[in-house]
Coordinates of C-alpha atoms in Angstrom, one line a residue:
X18 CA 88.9 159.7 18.2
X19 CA 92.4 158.6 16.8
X20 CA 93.5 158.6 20.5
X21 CA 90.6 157.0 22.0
X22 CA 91.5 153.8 20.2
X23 CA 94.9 153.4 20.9
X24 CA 94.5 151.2 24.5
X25 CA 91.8 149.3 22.2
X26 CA 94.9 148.9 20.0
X27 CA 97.4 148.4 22.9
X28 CA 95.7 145.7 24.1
X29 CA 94.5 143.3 20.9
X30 CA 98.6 144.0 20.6
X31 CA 99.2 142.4 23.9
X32 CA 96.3 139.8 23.2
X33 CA 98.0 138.6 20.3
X34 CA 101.6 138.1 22.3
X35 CA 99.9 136.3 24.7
X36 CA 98.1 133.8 22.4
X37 CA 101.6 133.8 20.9
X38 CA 103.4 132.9 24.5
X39 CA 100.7 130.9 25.2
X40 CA 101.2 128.5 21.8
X41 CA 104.7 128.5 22.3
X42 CA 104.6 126.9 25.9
X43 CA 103.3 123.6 24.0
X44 CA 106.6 123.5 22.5
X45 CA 108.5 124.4 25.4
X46 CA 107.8 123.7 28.5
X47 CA 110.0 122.7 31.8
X48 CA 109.3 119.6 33.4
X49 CA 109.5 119.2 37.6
X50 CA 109.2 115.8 39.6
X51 CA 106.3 114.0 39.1
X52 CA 104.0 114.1 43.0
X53 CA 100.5 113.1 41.3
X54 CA 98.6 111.2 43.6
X55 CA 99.4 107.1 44.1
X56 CA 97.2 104.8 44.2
X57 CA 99.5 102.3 42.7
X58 CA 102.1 100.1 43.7
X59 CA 104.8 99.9 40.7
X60 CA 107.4 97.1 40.7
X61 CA 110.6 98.7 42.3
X62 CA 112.6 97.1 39.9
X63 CA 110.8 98.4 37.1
X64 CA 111.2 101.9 38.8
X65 CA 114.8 101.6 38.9
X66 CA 115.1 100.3 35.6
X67 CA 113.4 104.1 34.5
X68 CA 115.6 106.1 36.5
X69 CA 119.1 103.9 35.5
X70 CA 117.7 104.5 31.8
X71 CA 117.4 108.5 32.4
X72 CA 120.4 110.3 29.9
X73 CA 121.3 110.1 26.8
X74 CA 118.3 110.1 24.5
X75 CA 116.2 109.6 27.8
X76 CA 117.7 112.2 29.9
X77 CA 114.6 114.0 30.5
X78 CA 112.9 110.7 31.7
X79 CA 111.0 111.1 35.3
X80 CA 110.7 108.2 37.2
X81 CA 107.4 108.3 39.4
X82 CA 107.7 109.4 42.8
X83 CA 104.1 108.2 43.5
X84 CA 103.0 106.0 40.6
X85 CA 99.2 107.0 39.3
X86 CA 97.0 104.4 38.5
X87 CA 96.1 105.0 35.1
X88 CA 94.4 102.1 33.7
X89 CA 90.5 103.5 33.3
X90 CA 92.0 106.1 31.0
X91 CA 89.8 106.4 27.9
X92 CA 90.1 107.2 24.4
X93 CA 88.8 106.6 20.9
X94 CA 89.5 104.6 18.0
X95 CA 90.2 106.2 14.6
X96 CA 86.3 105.4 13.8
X97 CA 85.6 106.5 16.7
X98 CA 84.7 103.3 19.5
X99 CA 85.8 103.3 22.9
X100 CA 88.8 102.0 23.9
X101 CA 91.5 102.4 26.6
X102 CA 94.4 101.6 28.7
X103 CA 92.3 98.4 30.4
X104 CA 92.5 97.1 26.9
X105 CA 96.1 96.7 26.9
X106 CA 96.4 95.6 30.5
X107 CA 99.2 92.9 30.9
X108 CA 101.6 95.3 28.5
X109 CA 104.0 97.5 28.9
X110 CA 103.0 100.9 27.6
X111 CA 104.2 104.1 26.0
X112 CA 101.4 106.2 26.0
X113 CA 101.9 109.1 23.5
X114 CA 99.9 112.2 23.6
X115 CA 100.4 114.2 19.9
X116 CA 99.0 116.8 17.9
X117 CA 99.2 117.4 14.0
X118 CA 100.1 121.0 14.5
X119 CA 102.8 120.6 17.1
X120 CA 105.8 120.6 15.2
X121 CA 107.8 118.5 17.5
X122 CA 105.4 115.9 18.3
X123 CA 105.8 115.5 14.1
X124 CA 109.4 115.2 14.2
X125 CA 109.4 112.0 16.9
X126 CA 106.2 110.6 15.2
X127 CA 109.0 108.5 12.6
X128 CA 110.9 107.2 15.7
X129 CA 107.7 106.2 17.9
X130 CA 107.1 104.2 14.4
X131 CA 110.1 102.5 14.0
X132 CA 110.2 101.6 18.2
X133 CA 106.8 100.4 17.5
X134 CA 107.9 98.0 14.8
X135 CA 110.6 96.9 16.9
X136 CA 109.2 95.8 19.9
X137 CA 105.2 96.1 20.0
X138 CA 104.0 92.7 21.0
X139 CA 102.3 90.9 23.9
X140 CA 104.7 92.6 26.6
X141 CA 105.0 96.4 25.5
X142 CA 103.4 98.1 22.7
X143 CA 103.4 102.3 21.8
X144 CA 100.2 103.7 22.0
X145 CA 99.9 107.2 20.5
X146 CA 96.6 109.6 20.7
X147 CA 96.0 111.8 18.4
X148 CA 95.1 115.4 19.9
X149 CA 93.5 117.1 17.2
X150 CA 90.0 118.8 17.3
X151 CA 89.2 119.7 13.9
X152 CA 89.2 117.6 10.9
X153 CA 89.4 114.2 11.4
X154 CA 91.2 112.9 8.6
X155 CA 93.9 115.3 9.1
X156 CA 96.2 113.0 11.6
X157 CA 95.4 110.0 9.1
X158 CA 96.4 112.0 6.6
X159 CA 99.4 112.7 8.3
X160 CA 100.7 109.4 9.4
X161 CA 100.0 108.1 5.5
X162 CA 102.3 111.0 4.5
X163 CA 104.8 109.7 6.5
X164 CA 104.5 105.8 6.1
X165 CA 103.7 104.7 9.4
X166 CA 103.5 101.2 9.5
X167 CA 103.3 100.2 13.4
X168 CA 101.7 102.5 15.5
X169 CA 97.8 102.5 16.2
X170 CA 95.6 105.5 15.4
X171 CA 94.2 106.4 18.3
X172 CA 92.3 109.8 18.8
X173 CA 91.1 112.0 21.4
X174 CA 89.2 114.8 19.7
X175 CA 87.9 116.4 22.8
X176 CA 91.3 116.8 24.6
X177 CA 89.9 114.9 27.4
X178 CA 92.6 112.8 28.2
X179 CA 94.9 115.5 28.4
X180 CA 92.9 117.5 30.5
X181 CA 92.6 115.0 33.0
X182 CA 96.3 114.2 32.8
X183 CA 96.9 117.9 33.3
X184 CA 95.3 118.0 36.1
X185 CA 96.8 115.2 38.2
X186 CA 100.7 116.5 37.3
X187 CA 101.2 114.4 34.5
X188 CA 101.3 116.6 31.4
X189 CA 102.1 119.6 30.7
X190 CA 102.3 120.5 27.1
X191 CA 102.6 118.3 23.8
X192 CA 104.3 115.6 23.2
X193 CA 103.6 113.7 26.6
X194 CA 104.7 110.6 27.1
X195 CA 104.3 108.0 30.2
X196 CA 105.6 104.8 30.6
X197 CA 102.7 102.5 32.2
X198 CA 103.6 99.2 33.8
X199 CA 101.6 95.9 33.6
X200 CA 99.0 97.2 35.7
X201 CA 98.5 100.5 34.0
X202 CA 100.6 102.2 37.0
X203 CA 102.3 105.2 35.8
X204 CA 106.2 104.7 36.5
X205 CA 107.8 107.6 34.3
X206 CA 107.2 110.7 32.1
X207 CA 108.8 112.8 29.4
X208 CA 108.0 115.8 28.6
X209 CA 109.1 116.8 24.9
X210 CA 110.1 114.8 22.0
X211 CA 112.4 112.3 22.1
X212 CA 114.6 109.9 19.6
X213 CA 112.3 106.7 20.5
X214 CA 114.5 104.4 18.5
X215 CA 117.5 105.0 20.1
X216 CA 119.2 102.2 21.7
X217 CA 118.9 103.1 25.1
X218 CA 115.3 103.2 24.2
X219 CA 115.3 100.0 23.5
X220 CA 117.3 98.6 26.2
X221 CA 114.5 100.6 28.7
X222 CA 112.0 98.6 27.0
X223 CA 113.9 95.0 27.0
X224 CA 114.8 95.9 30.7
X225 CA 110.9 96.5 31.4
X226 CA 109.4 93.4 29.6
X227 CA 111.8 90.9 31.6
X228 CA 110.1 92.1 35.0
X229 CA 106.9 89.6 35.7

């Protein structure tokens, strides 16, 4: 009996170290040229204005080979009502995907805060979605814990948007982040966290809201 149930053993062993590979591969992931499909056409200045602004802070930056129209994507409020990317059309944005349990998506939340409160307005603004699927007080909770003043509480308790992002190329693991243009036309990514506030951050951003 004892030696019947050692592959039972041997393999809820290696179950375990996959669910463990598999959790740490939303921390660290490797990120490869962006090839989604177009359908947009980005302002080249705006594109070179991404891939000037990629080192430093923003060295992991992709500019979009083949910008993806993003504007119908879709996600909730924090009481839950409709909302999206059309309603911020004629902005800038830096669309944040996050998660309560991914520790480094915590660590930047701070810095997405204070870029927020630097420079949201009626040219760029941060949008951040919320990733959890359990309790839905627990990213409110979060951000309180952490005084965040500026950024919006946006939530996607379904994972949808990811999903749909994964699919096309455009995310692979948490945080994401894309830079949309005007139009909602996707013209960069970064994969992993990043120090938001940093100057070169904000340079990108007063680079990106002089383009008309």
């Amino acid at each position: 009996m004892p030696t019947k149930s050692r592959p039972v053993r041997l393999l809820a062993i290696a179950a375990i170290a996959g669910l463990a590979v598999g959790l740490a591969g939303v921390y660290v992931t490797k990120w490869s040229p962006v090839h989604s499909a177009g359908g947009c056409e980005a302002s080249q200045q705006a594109l070179d204005a991404i891939k000037s602004s990629a080192h430093g802070q923003l060295a992991g930056l992709i500019p979009a080979e083949s910008p993806a129209d993003l504007s119908t994507l879709a996600f909730q409020t924090a009481d839950g009502k409709p909302t999206g990317i059309a309603e911020l059309k004629g902005r800038f944005v830096l669309l944040n995907l996050w998660a309560t349990w991914c520790v480094p998506c915590r660590k930047e939340m701070p810095a997405l805060d204070r870029l927020a409160a630097a420079r949201n307005g009626p040219d760029f603004t941060v949008a951040t979605v919320n990733m959890d699927v359990g309790d839905p007080a627990k990213p409110r909770t979060f951000l309180d814990e952490i005084k965040v003043a500026a950024l919006p509480d946006y939530r996607d308790p379904k994972m949808a948007l990811f999903t749909s992002l994964k699919t096309r190329g455009l995310a692979f693991g948490l945080p994401t982040s894309l830079i949309l243009d005007r139009k909602g036309c996707q013209i960069g990514a970064l994969n992993g966290p990043a120090e938001w506030d940093d100057q070169a951050v904000l340079d990108l951003v007063d680079r990106l809201v002089a383009i008309h």
